[in-house]
Tab-separated table of C-alpha atoms and ligand atoms in Angstrom:
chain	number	residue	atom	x	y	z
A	1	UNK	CA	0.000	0.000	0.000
A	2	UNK	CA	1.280	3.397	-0.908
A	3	UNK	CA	1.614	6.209	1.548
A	4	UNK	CA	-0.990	8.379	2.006
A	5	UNK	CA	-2.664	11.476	4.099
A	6	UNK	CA	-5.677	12.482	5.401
A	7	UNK	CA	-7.797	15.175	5.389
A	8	UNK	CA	-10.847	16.174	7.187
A	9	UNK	CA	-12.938	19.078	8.226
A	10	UNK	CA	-16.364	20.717	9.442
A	11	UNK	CA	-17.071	17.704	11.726
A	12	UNK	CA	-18.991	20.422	14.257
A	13	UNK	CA	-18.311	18.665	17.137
A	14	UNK	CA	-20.360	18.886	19.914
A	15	UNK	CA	-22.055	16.951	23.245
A	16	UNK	CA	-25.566	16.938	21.462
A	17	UNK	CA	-23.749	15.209	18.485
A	18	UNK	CA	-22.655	11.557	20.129
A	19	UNK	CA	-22.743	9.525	17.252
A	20	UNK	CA	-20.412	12.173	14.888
A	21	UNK	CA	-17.794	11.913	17.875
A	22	UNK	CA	-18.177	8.312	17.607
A	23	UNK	CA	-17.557	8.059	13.850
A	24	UNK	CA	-14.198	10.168	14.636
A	25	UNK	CA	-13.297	8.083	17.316
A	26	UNK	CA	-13.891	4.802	14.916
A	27	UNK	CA	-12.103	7.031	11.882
A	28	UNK	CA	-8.861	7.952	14.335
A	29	UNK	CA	-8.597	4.032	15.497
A	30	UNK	CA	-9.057	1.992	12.538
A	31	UNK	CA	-8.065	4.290	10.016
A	32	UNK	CA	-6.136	7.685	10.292
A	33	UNK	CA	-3.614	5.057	12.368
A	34	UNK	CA	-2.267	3.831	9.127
A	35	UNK	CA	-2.066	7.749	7.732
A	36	UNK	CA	1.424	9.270	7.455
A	37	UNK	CA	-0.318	12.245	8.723
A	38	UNK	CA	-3.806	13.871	9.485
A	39	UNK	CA	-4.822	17.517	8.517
A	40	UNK	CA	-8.158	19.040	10.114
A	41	UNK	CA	-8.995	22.119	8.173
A	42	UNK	CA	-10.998	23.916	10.558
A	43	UNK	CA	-14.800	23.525	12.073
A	44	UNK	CA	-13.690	20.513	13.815
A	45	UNK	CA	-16.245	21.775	16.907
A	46	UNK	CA	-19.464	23.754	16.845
A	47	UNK	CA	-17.877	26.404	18.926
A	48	UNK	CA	-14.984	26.878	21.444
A	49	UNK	CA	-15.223	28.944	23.786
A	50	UNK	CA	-11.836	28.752	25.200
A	51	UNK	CA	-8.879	25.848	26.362
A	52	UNK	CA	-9.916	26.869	29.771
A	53	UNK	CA	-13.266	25.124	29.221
A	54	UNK	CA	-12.490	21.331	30.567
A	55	UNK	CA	-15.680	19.829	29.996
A	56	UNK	CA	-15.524	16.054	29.611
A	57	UNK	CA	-17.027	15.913	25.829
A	58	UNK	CA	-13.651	18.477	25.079
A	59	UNK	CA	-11.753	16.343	26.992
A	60	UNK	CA	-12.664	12.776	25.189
A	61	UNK	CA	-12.198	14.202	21.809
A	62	UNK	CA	-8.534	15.816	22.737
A	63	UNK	CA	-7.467	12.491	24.405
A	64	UNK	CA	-9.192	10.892	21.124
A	65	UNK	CA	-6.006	12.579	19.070
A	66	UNK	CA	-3.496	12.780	21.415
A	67	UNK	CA	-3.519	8.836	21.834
A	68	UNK	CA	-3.452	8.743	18.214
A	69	UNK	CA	-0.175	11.424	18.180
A	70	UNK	CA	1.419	9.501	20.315
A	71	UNK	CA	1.280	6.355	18.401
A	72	UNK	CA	3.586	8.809	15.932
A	73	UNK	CA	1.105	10.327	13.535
A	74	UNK	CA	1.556	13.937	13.050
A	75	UNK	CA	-1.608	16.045	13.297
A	76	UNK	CA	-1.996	19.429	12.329
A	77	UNK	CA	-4.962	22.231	12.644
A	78	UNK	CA	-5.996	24.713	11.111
A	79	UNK	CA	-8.673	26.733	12.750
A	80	UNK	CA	-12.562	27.130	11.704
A	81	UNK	CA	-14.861	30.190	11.648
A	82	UNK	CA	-16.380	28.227	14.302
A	83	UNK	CA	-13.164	27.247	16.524
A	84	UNK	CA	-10.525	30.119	16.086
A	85	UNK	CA	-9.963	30.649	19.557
A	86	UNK	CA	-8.467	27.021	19.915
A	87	UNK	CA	-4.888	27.789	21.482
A	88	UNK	CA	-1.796	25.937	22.246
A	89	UNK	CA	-3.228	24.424	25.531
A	90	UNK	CA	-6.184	22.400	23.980
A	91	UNK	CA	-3.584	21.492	20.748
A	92	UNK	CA	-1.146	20.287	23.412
A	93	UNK	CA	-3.547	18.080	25.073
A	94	UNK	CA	-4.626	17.131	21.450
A	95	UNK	CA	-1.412	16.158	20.300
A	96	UNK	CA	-1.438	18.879	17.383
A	97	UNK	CA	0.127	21.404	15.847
A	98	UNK	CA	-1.257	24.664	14.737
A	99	UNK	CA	-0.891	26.001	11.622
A	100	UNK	CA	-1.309	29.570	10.090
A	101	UNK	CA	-4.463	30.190	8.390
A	102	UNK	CA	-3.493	29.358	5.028
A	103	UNK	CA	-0.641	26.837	4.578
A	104	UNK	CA	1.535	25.679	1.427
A	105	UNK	CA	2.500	22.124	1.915
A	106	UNK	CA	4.457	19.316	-0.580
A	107	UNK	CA	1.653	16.765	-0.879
A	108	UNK	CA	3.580	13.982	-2.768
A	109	UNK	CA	5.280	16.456	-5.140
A	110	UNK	CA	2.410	19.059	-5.426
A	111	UNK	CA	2.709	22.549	-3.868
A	112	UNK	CA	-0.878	22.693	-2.224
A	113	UNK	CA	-2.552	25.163	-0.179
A	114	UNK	CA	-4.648	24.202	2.939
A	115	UNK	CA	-7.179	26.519	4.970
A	116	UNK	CA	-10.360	26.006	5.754
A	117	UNK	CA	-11.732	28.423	3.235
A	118	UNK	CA	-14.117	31.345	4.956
A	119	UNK	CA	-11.890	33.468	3.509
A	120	UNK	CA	-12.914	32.191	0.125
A	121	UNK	CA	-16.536	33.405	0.397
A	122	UNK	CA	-16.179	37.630	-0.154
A	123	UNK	CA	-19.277	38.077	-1.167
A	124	UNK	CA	-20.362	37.738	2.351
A	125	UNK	CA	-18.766	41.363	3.039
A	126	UNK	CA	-20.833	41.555	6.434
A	127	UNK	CA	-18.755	37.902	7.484
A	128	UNK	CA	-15.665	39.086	5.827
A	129	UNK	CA	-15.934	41.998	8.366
A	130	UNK	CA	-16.426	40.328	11.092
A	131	UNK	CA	-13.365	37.709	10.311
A	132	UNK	CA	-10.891	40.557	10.642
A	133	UNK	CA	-11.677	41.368	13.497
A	134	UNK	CA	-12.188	38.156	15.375
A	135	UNK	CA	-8.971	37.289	13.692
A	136	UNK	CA	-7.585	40.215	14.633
A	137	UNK	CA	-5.984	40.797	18.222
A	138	UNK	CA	-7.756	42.550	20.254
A	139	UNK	CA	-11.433	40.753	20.169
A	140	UNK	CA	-9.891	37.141	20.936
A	141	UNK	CA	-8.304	38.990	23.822
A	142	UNK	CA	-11.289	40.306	25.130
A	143	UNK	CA	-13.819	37.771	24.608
A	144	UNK	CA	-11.216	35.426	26.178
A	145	UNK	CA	-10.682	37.463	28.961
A	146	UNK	CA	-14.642	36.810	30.242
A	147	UNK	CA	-15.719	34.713	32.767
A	148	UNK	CA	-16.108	31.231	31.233
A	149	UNK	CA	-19.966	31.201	32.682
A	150	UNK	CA	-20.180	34.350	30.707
A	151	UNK	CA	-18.589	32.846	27.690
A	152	UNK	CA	-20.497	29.627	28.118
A	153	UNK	CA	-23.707	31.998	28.260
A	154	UNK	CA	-23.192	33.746	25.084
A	155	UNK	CA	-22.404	30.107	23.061
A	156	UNK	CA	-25.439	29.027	24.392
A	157	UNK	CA	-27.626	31.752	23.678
A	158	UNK	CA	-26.061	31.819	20.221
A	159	UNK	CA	-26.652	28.083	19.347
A	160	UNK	CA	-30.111	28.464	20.658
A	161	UNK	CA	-30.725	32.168	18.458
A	162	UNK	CA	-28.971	30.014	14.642
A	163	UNK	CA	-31.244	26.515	15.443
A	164	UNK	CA	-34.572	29.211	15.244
A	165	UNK	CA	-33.041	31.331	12.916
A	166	UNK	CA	-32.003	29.898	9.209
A	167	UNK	CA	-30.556	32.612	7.739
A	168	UNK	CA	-27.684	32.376	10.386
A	169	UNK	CA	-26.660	29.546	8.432
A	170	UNK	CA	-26.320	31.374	4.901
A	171	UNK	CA	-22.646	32.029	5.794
A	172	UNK	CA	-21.854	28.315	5.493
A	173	UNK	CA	-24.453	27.840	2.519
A	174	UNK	CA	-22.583	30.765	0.318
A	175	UNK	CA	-20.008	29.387	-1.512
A	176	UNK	CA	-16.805	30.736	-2.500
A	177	UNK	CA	-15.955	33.439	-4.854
A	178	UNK	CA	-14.219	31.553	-7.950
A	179	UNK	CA	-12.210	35.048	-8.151
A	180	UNK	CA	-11.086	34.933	-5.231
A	181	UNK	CA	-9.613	31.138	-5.495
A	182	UNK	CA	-7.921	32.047	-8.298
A	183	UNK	CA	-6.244	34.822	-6.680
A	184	UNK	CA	-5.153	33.256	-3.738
A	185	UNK	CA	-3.715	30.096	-5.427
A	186	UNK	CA	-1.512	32.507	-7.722
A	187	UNK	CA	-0.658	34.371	-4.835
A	188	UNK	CA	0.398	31.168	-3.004
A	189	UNK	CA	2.114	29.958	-6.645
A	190	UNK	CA	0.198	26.823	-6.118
A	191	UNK	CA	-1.957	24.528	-8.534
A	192	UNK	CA	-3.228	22.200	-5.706
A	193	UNK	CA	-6.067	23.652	-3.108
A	194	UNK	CA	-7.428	22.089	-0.293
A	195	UNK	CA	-10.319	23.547	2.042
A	196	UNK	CA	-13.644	22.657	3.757
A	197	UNK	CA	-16.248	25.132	5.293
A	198	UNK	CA	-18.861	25.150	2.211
A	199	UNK	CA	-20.142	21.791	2.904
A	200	UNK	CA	-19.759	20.855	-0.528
A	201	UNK	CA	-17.610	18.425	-1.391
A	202	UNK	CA	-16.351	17.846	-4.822
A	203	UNK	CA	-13.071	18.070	-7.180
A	204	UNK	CA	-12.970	20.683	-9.352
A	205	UNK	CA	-10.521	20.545	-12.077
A	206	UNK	CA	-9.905	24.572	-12.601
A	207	UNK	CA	-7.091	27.000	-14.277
A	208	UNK	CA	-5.164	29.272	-12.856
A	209	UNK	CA	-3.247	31.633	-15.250
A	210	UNK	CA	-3.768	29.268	-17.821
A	211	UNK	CA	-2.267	26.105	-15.418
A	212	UNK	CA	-4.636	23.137	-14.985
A	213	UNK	CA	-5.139	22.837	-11.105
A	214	UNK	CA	-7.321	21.526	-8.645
A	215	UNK	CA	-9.612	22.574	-5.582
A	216	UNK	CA	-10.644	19.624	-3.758
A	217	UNK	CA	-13.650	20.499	-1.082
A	218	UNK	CA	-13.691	18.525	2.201
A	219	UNK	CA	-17.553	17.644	2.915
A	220	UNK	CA	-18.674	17.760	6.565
A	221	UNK	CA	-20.151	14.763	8.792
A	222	UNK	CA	-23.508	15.607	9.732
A	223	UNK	CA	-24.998	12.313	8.451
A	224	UNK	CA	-21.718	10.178	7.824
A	225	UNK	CA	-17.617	11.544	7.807
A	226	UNK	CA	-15.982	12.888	4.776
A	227	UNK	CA	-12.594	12.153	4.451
A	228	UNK	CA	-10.018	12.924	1.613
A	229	UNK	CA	-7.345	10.719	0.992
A	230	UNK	CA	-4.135	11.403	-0.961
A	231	UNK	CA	-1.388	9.209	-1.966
A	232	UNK	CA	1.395	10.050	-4.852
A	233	UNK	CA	-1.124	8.841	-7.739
A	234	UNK	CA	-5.009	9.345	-6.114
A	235	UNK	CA	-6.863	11.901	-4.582
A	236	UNK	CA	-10.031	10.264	-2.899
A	237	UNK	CA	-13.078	11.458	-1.139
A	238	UNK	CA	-14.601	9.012	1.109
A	239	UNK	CA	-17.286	8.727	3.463
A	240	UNK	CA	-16.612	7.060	6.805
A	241	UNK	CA	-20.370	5.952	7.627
A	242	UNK	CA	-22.038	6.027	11.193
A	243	UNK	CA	-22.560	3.398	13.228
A	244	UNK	CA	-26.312	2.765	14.616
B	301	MN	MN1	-16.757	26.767	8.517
């Protein structure tokens, strides 16, 4: 068997969600354990409201990748729209190692670029605005710097306020500008894109400046896990299926 890599994303972790932690637990142990490495693109919980917050669900799924780091697979993250205050703490006690937002890696010969792709949808210029400053360094600091009851509060208040209202969700139904791609691949002199957030997953054979390239889209596990796979000579996306 050839060597090959993993990569996942937009799992949306949370206590509510047993059987997707499950799936990742089953996905970690019987599979990722035979990976040369694992990539999570971002969105890997539903929210984070800090490494101070120890709950046991947090706990179960850190342990979940640190047993598998220790066993000598590298893991990296990349954070989410919905996770970007993970910080060295809870990637310590995960076993992982944090990446910038957008990273060029050598994926069996091909310069590819890995986020998790928010940044890919301008057309949501209210989102866009938003990003920059939650990315920025002074909101982190303050949100971070409330009580966790607080914190734990406003998460709650703000899952309850997106399950009644739908149009919370059109940031993760808008897609990406095809501009935009373009832009940052050249920028990135890359031919070879990886990302997640959209939800929809697919391989799109594109150009950029008149080079062939690719943008693979990681799908998310609400109903089963998507997982791409890469070796030297095949890109796959896979579904790693729940168990009853
Ligand atoms: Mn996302």
């Amino acid at each position: 068997m050839q060597p090959f890599t993993y990569f996942i994303s937009d799992l949306h972790l949370c206590a509510q969600r047993p059987d997707i932690s499950q799936c990742l637990f089953d996905f970690l142990q019987t599979q990722a354990i035979k990976a040369e490495a694992l990539y999570v693109l971002g969105d890997l919980f539903e929210a984070w409201i800090g490494d101070d917050d120890n709950s046991e669900f947090n706990l179960s799924i850190a342990t979940a990748f640190k047993t598998l780091a220790d066993k000598g697979i590298p893991l990296y993250f990349i954070h989410g729209n919905r996770d970007f205050l993970i910080r060295k703490t809870f990637a310590q006690q995960a076993g992982m190692t944090l990446l910038p937002e957008q990273y060029v890696i050598n994926l069996y010969g091909t310069p590819t670029l890995i986020m998790h792709g928010d940044e890919l949808c301008t057309r949501d210029v209210v989102y866009q605005k938003f990003r920059r400053k939650a990315r920025g360094w002074w909101w982190p600091r303050l949100v971070l710097s409330l009580p966790l009851s607080t914190r734990r509060k406003i998460a709650e208040n703000g899952r309850k306020t997106s399950q009644k209202n739908h149009a919370k969700l059109s940031m993760e139904i808008m897609d990406v500008s095809p501009e935009e791609v373009i832009k940052v691949m050249a920028q990135n002199q890359v031919t070879q894109l990886i990302h997640g957030h959209t939800h929809r997953p697919a391989i799109h054979e594109i150009s950029v400046n008149g080079q062939r390239a690719k943008r693979i889209v990681l799908g998310d596990w609400y109903d089963q896990g998507s997982i791409l796979k890469v070796s030297r000579d095949q890109l796959q996306l896979l579904n790693q299926q729940f168990n009853a």
